[in-house]
Amino acid sequence: MNFEALKPKITNLISNSSALNETLQSICDVLKTSIDYYDWVGFYFRDGTTETLKLGPYAGAPTDHTTIPFGKGICGQVAVSNQNFVVPDVSAQDNYISCNINVKSEIVIPLFVDGKNIGQIDIDSNTLNPFTKADERFLEFVCQSIATLL
Ligand code: SME
């Protein structure tokens, strides 16, 4: 399914949301099911007290990395940089935390509420170099939509 067709589905899930984690879970499920190269889709949220990211709802294989220190791995770097991070080939990254040997690429988009980076959506792919600017724009839309609930 293409991104334009997916946007109304995301908007509907947000509009009908009654419980945040259930909505986030539904978004993970829809994204993983609809985009064939999205093999793991999950949310991490900032814990400013411990300076770590905590795993939230996700779709895909369970991961041991339920807590990630700021600065560590792709996710931890986005917690510090506040920038999108697109990794076409994870094997080329030094500061990378492997969750699953099948993963070849990753994209992480920060989630801003009132200008503050409060978490992120993280997507792993088993395909090499699948992500384009269209993924970034679409996932920014997803994060902006979720921000209206937070
Ligand atoms: N690969 C991530 C860790 C999270 S897993 O992909 C679920 C990273 O390097 O931060």
PDB file of C-alpha atoms and ligand atoms in Angstrom:
ATOM      1  CA  MET A   1       0.000   0.000   0.000  1.00  0.00           C
ATOM      2  CA  ASN A   2       1.302   3.459  -0.796  1.00  0.00           C
ATOM      3  CA  PHE A   3       1.837   6.188   1.770  1.00  0.00           C
ATOM      4  CA  GLU A   4      -1.007   8.434   0.573  1.00  0.00           C
ATOM      5  CA  ALA A   5      -3.459   5.557   1.011  1.00  0.00           C
ATOM      6  CA  LEU A   6      -2.071   4.817   4.471  1.00  0.00           C
ATOM      7  CA  LYS A   7      -2.346   8.364   5.804  1.00  0.00           C
ATOM      8  CA  PRO A   8      -6.159   8.277   6.267  1.00  0.00           C
ATOM      9  CA  LYS A   9      -5.819   4.986   8.138  1.00  0.00           C
ATOM     10  CA  ILE A  10      -3.383   6.590  10.546  1.00  0.00           C
ATOM     11  CA  THR A  11      -5.626   9.640  10.906  1.00  0.00           C
ATOM     12  CA  ASN A  12      -8.605   7.386  11.668  1.00  0.00           C
ATOM     13  CA  LEU A  13      -6.698   5.479  14.332  1.00  0.00           C
ATOM     14  CA  ILE A  14      -5.689   8.768  15.966  1.00  0.00           C
ATOM     15  CA  SER A  15      -9.209  10.257  15.753  1.00  0.00           C
ATOM     16  CA  ASN A  16     -10.754   7.145  17.315  1.00  0.00           C
ATOM     17  CA  SER A  17      -8.084   6.723  19.962  1.00  0.00           C
ATOM     18  CA  SER A  18      -9.240   6.032  23.501  1.00  0.00           C
ATOM     19  CA  ALA A  19      -6.092   4.400  24.913  1.00  0.00           C
ATOM     20  CA  LEU A  20      -2.670   5.617  23.815  1.00  0.00           C
ATOM     21  CA  ASN A  21      -0.797   2.314  23.913  1.00  0.00           C
ATOM     22  CA  GLU A  22      -3.533   0.487  22.025  1.00  0.00           C
ATOM     23  CA  THR A  23      -3.450   3.158  19.335  1.00  0.00           C
ATOM     24  CA  LEU A  24       0.341   2.986  19.093  1.00  0.00           C
ATOM     25  CA  GLN A  25       0.106  -0.790  18.848  1.00  0.00           C
ATOM     26  CA  SER A  26      -2.438  -0.503  16.027  1.00  0.00           C
ATOM     27  CA  ILE A  27      -0.174   1.942  14.199  1.00  0.00           C
ATOM     28  CA  CYS A  28       2.756  -0.491  14.506  1.00  0.00           C
ATOM     29  CA  ASP A  29       0.595  -3.332  13.217  1.00  0.00           C
ATOM     30  CA  VAL A  30      -0.775  -1.330  10.273  1.00  0.00           C
ATOM     31  CA  LEU A  31       2.660  -0.099   9.219  1.00  0.00           C
ATOM     32  CA  LYS A  32       4.294  -3.515   9.466  1.00  0.00           C
ATOM     33  CA  THR A  33       1.466  -5.190   7.560  1.00  0.00           C
ATOM     34  CA  SER A  34       1.114  -2.526   4.858  1.00  0.00           C
ATOM     35  CA  ILE A  35       4.728  -1.832   3.877  1.00  0.00           C
ATOM     36  CA  ASP A  36       6.515  -4.982   2.832  1.00  0.00           C
ATOM     37  CA  TYR A  37      10.012  -3.788   3.776  1.00  0.00           C
ATOM     38  CA  TYR A  38       8.934  -2.691   7.302  1.00  0.00           C
ATOM     39  CA  ASP A  39       9.911  -5.823   9.240  1.00  0.00           C
ATOM     40  CA  TRP A  40       9.956  -4.386  12.767  1.00  0.00           C
ATOM     41  CA  VAL A  41       8.092  -1.247  13.799  1.00  0.00           C
ATOM     42  CA  GLY A  42       8.248   0.132  17.311  1.00  0.00           C
ATOM     43  CA  PHE A  43       8.243   3.179  19.557  1.00  0.00           C
ATOM     44  CA  TYR A  44      10.808   4.242  22.110  1.00  0.00           C
ATOM     45  CA  PHE A  45      10.066   6.996  24.644  1.00  0.00           C
ATOM     46  CA  ARG A  46      12.501   9.180  26.559  1.00  0.00           C
ATOM     47  CA  ASP A  47      13.056   8.789  30.249  1.00  0.00           C
ATOM     48  CA  GLY A  48      14.866  12.020  31.114  1.00  0.00           C
ATOM     49  CA  THR A  49      15.602  10.918  34.679  1.00  0.00           C
ATOM     50  CA  THR A  50      17.682   7.905  33.670  1.00  0.00           C
ATOM     51  CA  GLU A  51      18.703   9.365  30.277  1.00  0.00           C
ATOM     52  CA  THR A  52      17.454   6.285  28.508  1.00  0.00           C
ATOM     53  CA  LEU A  53      14.887   5.316  25.918  1.00  0.00           C
ATOM     54  CA  LYS A  54      12.226   2.807  26.972  1.00  0.00           C
ATOM     55  CA  LEU A  55      10.593   0.471  24.498  1.00  0.00           C
ATOM     56  CA  GLY A  56       6.886   1.069  23.941  1.00  0.00           C
ATOM     57  CA  PRO A  57       4.466  -0.798  21.668  1.00  0.00           C
ATOM     58  CA  TYR A  58       6.029  -2.647  18.734  1.00  0.00           C
ATOM     59  CA  ALA A  59       5.223  -5.147  15.989  1.00  0.00           C
ATOM     60  CA  GLY A  60       7.756  -7.795  15.002  1.00  0.00           C
ATOM     61  CA  ALA A  61      10.196 -10.034  16.794  1.00  0.00           C
ATOM     62  CA  PRO A  62      10.719  -9.375  20.522  1.00  0.00           C
ATOM     63  CA  THR A  63      13.905  -7.442  21.296  1.00  0.00           C
ATOM     64  CA  ASP A  64      16.194  -7.593  24.340  1.00  0.00           C
ATOM     65  CA  HIS A  65      16.798  -3.861  23.931  1.00  0.00           C
ATOM     66  CA  THR A  66      13.950  -2.527  26.017  1.00  0.00           C
ATOM     67  CA  THR A  67      16.166   0.196  27.524  1.00  0.00           C
ATOM     68  CA  ILE A  68      18.702   2.125  25.422  1.00  0.00           C
ATOM     69  CA  PRO A  69      20.992   4.800  26.926  1.00  0.00           C
ATOM     70  CA  PHE A  70      21.015   8.196  25.201  1.00  0.00           C
ATOM     71  CA  GLY A  71      23.836   8.204  22.627  1.00  0.00           C
ATOM     72  CA  LYS A  72      23.932   4.418  22.169  1.00  0.00           C
ATOM     73  CA  GLY A  73      22.910   2.822  18.889  1.00  0.00           C
ATOM     74  CA  ILE A  74      20.914   4.516  16.171  1.00  0.00           C
ATOM     75  CA  CYS A  75      18.005   5.157  18.534  1.00  0.00           C
ATOM     76  CA  GLY A  76      20.172   6.612  21.282  1.00  0.00           C
ATOM     77  CA  GLN A  77      21.881   8.931  18.789  1.00  0.00           C
ATOM     78  CA  VAL A  78      18.495  10.284  17.642  1.00  0.00           C
ATOM     79  CA  ALA A  79      17.602  10.980  21.285  1.00  0.00           C
ATOM     80  CA  VAL A  80      20.586  13.354  21.290  1.00  0.00           C
ATOM     81  CA  SER A  81      20.593  14.727  17.720  1.00  0.00           C
ATOM     82  CA  ASN A  82      16.816  15.329  17.332  1.00  0.00           C
ATOM     83  CA  GLN A  83      17.284  14.465  13.650  1.00  0.00           C
ATOM     84  CA  ASN A  84      15.959  11.750  11.380  1.00  0.00           C
ATOM     85  CA  PHE A  85      18.493   8.947  11.016  1.00  0.00           C
ATOM     86  CA  VAL A  86      18.336   6.781   7.891  1.00  0.00           C
ATOM     87  CA  VAL A  87      20.743   3.833   7.819  1.00  0.00           C
ATOM     88  CA  PRO A  88      20.855   2.169   4.386  1.00  0.00           C
ATOM     89  CA  ASP A  89      23.248  -0.551   5.604  1.00  0.00           C
ATOM     90  CA  VAL A  90      23.548  -1.267   9.325  1.00  0.00           C
ATOM     91  CA  SER A  91      26.809  -3.180   8.792  1.00  0.00           C
ATOM     92  CA  ALA A  92      28.476   0.148   7.931  1.00  0.00           C
ATOM     93  CA  GLN A  93      27.595   1.673  11.341  1.00  0.00           C
ATOM     94  CA  ASP A  94      29.955   1.585  14.343  1.00  0.00           C
ATOM     95  CA  ASN A  95      27.415   2.820  16.866  1.00  0.00           C
ATOM     96  CA  TYR A  96      24.655   0.316  16.185  1.00  0.00           C
ATOM     97  CA  ILE A  97      22.769  -2.085  18.451  1.00  0.00           C
ATOM     98  CA  SER A  98      21.768  -5.276  16.658  1.00  0.00           C
ATOM     99  CA  CYS A  99      18.395  -6.683  17.668  1.00  0.00           C
ATOM    100  CA  ASN A 100      18.160  -9.355  15.014  1.00  0.00           C
ATOM    101  CA  ILE A 101      20.719 -10.746  12.574  1.00  0.00           C
ATOM    102  CA  ASN A 102      18.286 -10.452   9.654  1.00  0.00           C
ATOM    103  CA  VAL A 103      18.114  -6.659   9.888  1.00  0.00           C
ATOM    104  CA  LYS A 104      19.942  -4.841   7.088  1.00  0.00           C
ATOM    105  CA  SER A 105      18.722  -1.261   7.389  1.00  0.00           C
ATOM    106  CA  GLU A 106      16.958   1.052   9.814  1.00  0.00           C
ATOM    107  CA  ILE A 107      15.138   4.385   9.983  1.00  0.00           C
ATOM    108  CA  VAL A 108      14.463   6.375  13.140  1.00  0.00           C
ATOM    109  CA  ILE A 109      12.274   9.501  13.180  1.00  0.00           C
ATOM    110  CA  PRO A 110      12.004  11.631  16.341  1.00  0.00           C
ATOM    111  CA  LEU A 111       8.608  12.432  17.812  1.00  0.00           C
ATOM    112  CA  PHE A 112       8.252  16.054  18.909  1.00  0.00           C
ATOM    113  CA  VAL A 113       5.653  17.442  21.296  1.00  0.00           C
ATOM    114  CA  ASP A 114       5.738  21.226  21.692  1.00  0.00           C
ATOM    115  CA  GLY A 115       9.168  21.211  20.059  1.00  0.00           C
ATOM    116  CA  LYS A 116      10.596  18.647  22.511  1.00  0.00           C
ATOM    117  CA  ASN A 117      11.934  15.292  21.355  1.00  0.00           C
ATOM    118  CA  ILE A 118       9.960  12.892  23.545  1.00  0.00           C
ATOM    119  CA  GLY A 119      10.545   9.647  21.691  1.00  0.00           C
ATOM    120  CA  GLN A 120      10.774   8.117  18.270  1.00  0.00           C
ATOM    121  CA  ILE A 121       9.471   5.616  15.803  1.00  0.00           C
ATOM    122  CA  ASP A 122      12.038   2.983  14.864  1.00  0.00           C
ATOM    123  CA  ILE A 123      11.744   0.739  11.819  1.00  0.00           C
ATOM    124  CA  ASP A 124      14.033  -2.142  10.915  1.00  0.00           C
ATOM    125  CA  SER A 125      14.112  -3.688   7.473  1.00  0.00           C
ATOM    126  CA  ASN A 126      15.528  -6.983   6.254  1.00  0.00           C
ATOM    127  CA  THR A 127      16.101  -5.275   2.880  1.00  0.00           C
ATOM    128  CA  LEU A 128      19.245  -3.307   2.066  1.00  0.00           C
ATOM    129  CA  ASN A 129      18.751   0.422   1.394  1.00  0.00           C
ATOM    130  CA  PRO A 130      14.931   0.485   1.058  1.00  0.00           C
ATOM    131  CA  PHE A 131      14.161   3.874   2.645  1.00  0.00           C
ATOM    132  CA  THR A 132      13.618   7.063   0.636  1.00  0.00           C
ATOM    133  CA  LYS A 133      12.622  10.650   1.391  1.00  0.00           C
ATOM    134  CA  ALA A 134       9.029   9.454   0.988  1.00  0.00           C
ATOM    135  CA  ASP A 135       9.462   7.204   4.044  1.00  0.00           C
ATOM    136  CA  GLU A 136      10.852  10.129   6.010  1.00  0.00           C
ATOM    137  CA  ARG A 137       7.966  12.450   5.056  1.00  0.00           C
ATOM    138  CA  PHE A 138       5.390   9.745   5.776  1.00  0.00           C
ATOM    139  CA  LEU A 139       6.870   8.807   9.151  1.00  0.00           C
ATOM    140  CA  GLU A 140       7.116  12.506  10.088  1.00  0.00           C
ATOM    141  CA  PHE A 141       3.379  12.673   9.341  1.00  0.00           C
ATOM    142  CA  VAL A 142       2.807   9.636  11.595  1.00  0.00           C
ATOM    143  CA  CYS A 143       4.808  11.210  14.431  1.00  0.00           C
ATOM    144  CA  GLN A 144       3.077  14.586  14.051  1.00  0.00           C
ATOM    145  CA  SER A 145      -0.303  12.852  14.144  1.00  0.00           C
ATOM    146  CA  ILE A 146       0.619  10.947  17.309  1.00  0.00           C
ATOM    147  CA  ALA A 147       1.864  14.167  18.914  1.00  0.00           C
ATOM    148  CA  THR A 148      -1.715  15.463  18.932  1.00  0.00           C
ATOM    149  CA  LEU A 149      -2.534  12.717  21.485  1.00  0.00           C
ATOM    150  CA  LEU A 150       0.368  13.524  23.818  1.00  0.00           C
TER     151      LEU A 150
HETATM  152  N1  SME B   1      19.004  -1.031  16.153  1.00  0.00           N
HETATM  153  C1  SME B   1      18.637  -0.088  17.174  1.00  0.00           C
HETATM  154  C2  SME B   1      18.212  -0.783  18.448  1.00  0.00           C
HETATM  155  C3  SME B   1      16.750  -1.009  18.527  1.00  0.00           C
HETATM  156  S1  SME B   1      16.246  -2.323  17.614  1.00  0.00           S
HETATM  157  O1  SME B   1      16.392  -1.978  16.192  1.00  0.00           O
HETATM  158  C4  SME B   1      14.675  -2.716  17.919  1.00  0.00           C
HETATM  159  C5  SME B   1      19.774   0.866  17.454  1.00  0.00           C
HETATM  160  O2  SME B   1      20.888   0.689  16.966  1.00  0.00           O
HETATM  161  O3  SME B   1      19.529   1.807  18.206  1.00  0.00           O
END
